[in-house]
PDB file of C-alpha atoms in Angstrom:
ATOM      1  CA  UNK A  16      -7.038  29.957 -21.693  1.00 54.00           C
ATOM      2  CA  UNK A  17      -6.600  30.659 -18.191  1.00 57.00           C
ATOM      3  CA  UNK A  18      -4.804  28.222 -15.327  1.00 57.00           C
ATOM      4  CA  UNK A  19      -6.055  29.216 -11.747  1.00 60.00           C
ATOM      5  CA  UNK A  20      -3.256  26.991  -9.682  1.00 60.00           C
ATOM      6  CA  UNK A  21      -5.739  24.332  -9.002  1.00 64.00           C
ATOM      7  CA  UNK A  22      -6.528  21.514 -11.855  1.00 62.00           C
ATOM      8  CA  UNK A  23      -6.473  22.264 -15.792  1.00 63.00           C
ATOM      9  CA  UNK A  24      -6.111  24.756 -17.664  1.00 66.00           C
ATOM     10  CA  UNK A  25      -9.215  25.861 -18.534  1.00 69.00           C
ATOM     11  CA  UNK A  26     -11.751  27.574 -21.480  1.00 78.00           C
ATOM     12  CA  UNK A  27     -14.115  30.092 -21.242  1.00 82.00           C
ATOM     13  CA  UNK A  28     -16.470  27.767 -20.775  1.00 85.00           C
ATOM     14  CA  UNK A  29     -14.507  26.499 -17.156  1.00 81.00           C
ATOM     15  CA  UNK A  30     -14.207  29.920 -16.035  1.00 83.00           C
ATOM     16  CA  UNK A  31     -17.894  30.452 -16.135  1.00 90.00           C
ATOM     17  CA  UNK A  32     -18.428  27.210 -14.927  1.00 89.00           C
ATOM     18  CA  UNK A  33     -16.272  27.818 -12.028  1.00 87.00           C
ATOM     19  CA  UNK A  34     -18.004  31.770 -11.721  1.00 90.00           C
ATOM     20  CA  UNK A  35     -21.610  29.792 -11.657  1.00 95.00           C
ATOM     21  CA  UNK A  36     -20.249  27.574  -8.854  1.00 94.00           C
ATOM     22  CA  UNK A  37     -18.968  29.970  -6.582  1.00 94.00           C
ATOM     23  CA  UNK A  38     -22.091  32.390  -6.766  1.00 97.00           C
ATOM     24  CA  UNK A  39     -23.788  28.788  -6.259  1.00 97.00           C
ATOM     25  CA  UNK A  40     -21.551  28.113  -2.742  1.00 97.00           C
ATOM     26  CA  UNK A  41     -21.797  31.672  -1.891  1.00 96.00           C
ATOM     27  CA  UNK A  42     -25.726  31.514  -2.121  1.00 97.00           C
ATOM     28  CA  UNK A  43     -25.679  28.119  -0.290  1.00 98.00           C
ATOM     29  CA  UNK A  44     -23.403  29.434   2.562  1.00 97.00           C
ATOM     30  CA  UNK A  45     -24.963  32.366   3.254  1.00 96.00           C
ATOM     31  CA  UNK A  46     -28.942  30.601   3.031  1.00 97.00           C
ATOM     32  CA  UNK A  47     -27.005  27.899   5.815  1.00 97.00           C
ATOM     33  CA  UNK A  48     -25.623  31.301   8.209  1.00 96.00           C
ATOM     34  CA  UNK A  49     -29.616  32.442   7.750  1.00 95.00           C
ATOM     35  CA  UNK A  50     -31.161  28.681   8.665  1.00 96.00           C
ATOM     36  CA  UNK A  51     -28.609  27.181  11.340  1.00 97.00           C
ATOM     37  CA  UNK A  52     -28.705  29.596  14.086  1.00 94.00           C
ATOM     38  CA  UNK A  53     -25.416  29.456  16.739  1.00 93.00           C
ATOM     39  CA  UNK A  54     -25.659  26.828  19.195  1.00 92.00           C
ATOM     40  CA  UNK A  55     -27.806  24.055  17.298  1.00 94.00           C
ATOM     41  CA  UNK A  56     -27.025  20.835  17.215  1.00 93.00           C
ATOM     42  CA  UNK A  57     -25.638  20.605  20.740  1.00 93.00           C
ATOM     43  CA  UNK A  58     -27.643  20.704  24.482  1.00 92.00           C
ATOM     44  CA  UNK A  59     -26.060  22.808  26.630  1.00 90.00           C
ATOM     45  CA  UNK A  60     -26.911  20.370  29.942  1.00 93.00           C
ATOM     46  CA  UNK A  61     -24.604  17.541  28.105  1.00 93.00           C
ATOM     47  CA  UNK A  62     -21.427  20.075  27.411  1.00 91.00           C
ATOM     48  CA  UNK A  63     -18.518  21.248  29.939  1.00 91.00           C
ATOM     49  CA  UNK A  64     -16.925  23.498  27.631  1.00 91.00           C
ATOM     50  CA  UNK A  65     -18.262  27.045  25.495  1.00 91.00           C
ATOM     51  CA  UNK A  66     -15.776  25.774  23.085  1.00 94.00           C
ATOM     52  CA  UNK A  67     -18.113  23.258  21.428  1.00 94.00           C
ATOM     53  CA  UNK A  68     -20.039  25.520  19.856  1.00 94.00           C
ATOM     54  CA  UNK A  69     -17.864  27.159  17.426  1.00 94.00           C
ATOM     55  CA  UNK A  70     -16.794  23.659  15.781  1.00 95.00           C
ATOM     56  CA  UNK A  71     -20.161  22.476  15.510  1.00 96.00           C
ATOM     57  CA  UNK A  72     -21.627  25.163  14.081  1.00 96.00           C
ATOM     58  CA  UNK A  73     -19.417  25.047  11.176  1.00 97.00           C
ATOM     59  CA  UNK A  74     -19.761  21.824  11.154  1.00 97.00           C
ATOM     60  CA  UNK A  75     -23.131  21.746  10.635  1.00 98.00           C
ATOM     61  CA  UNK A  76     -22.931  25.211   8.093  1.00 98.00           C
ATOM     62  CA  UNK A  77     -20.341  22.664   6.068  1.00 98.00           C
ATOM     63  CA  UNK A  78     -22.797  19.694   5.642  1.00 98.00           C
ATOM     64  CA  UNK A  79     -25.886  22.046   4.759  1.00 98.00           C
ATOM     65  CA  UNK A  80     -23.610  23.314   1.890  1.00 98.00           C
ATOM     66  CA  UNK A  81     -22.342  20.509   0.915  1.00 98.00           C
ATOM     67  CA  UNK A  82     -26.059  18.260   0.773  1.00 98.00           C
ATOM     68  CA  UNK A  83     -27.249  21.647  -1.314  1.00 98.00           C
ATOM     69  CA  UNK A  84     -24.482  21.543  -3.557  1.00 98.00           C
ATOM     70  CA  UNK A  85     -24.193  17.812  -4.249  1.00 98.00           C
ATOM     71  CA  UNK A  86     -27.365  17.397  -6.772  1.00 98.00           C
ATOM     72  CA  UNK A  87     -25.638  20.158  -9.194  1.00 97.00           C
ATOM     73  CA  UNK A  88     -21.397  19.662  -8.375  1.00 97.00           C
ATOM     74  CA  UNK A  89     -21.401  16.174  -6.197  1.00 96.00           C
ATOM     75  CA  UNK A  90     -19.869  14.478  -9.191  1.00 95.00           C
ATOM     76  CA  UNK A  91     -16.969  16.881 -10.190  1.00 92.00           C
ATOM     77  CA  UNK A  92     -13.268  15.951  -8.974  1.00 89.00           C
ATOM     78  CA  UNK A  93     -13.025  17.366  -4.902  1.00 92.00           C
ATOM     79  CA  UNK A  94     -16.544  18.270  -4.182  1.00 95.00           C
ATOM     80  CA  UNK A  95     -16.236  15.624  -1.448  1.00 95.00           C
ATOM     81  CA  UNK A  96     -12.913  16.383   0.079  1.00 94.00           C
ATOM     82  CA  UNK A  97     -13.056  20.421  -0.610  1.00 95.00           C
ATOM     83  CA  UNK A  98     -16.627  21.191   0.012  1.00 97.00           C
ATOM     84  CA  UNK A  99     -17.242  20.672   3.667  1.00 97.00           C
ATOM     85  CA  UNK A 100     -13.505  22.484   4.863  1.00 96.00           C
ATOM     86  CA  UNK A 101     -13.989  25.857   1.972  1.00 96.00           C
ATOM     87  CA  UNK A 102     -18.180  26.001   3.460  1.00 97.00           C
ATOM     88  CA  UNK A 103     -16.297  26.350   7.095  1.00 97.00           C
ATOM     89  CA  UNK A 104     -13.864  28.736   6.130  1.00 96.00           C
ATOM     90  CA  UNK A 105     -16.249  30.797   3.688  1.00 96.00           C
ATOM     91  CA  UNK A 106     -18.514  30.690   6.958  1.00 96.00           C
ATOM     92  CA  UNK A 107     -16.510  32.652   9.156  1.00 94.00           C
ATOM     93  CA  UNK A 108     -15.166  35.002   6.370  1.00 93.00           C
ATOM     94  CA  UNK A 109     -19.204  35.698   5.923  1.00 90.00           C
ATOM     95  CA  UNK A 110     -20.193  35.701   9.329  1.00 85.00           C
ATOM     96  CA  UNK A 111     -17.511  37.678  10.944  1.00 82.00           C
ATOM     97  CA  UNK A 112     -16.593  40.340   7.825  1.00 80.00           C
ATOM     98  CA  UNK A 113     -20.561  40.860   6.805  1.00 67.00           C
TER      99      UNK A 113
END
């Protein structure tokens, strides 16, 4: 039995449950950093500020994930809530430390 700090304690079979889902994310985030390139979603004649761009790039990196996750993990307890914020964060860890 293991307990991770988040939910229950868990098997061996939740461990590699939780191992198949994060190489799943991981996958999905990095296949979104290949596909969305920096600056979509926005037209720079409608903006008055760089600082846009940042934002909704992640933003748009966190709903890719998240619509390729949701067929496999939609229905498990905080796929909702933690999906789109960990696909930001796990964006800029990939993006900036590859």
């Amino acid at each position: 039995m293991m307990h991770g700090g988040h939910g229950n304690i868990g098997s061996k079979a939740g461990i590699e449950f939780y191992k198949e889902f994060l190489a799943d994310f991981n996958a999905a985030v990095d296949k979104a950093l290949g596909e969305i390139a920096f600056g979509s979603g926005l037209d720079p004649a409608t903006i008055n500020s760089h600082t846009i761009y940042l934002p909704t790039w992640l933003d748009l990196i966190a709903e890719n994930v998240t619509e390729a996750l949701r067929p496999k993990y939609g229905k498990y307890y905080g796929f909702e809530d933690g999906t789109p914020s960990n696909a930001r964060m796990a964006a800029i860890s990939m993006f900036f430390y590859q």
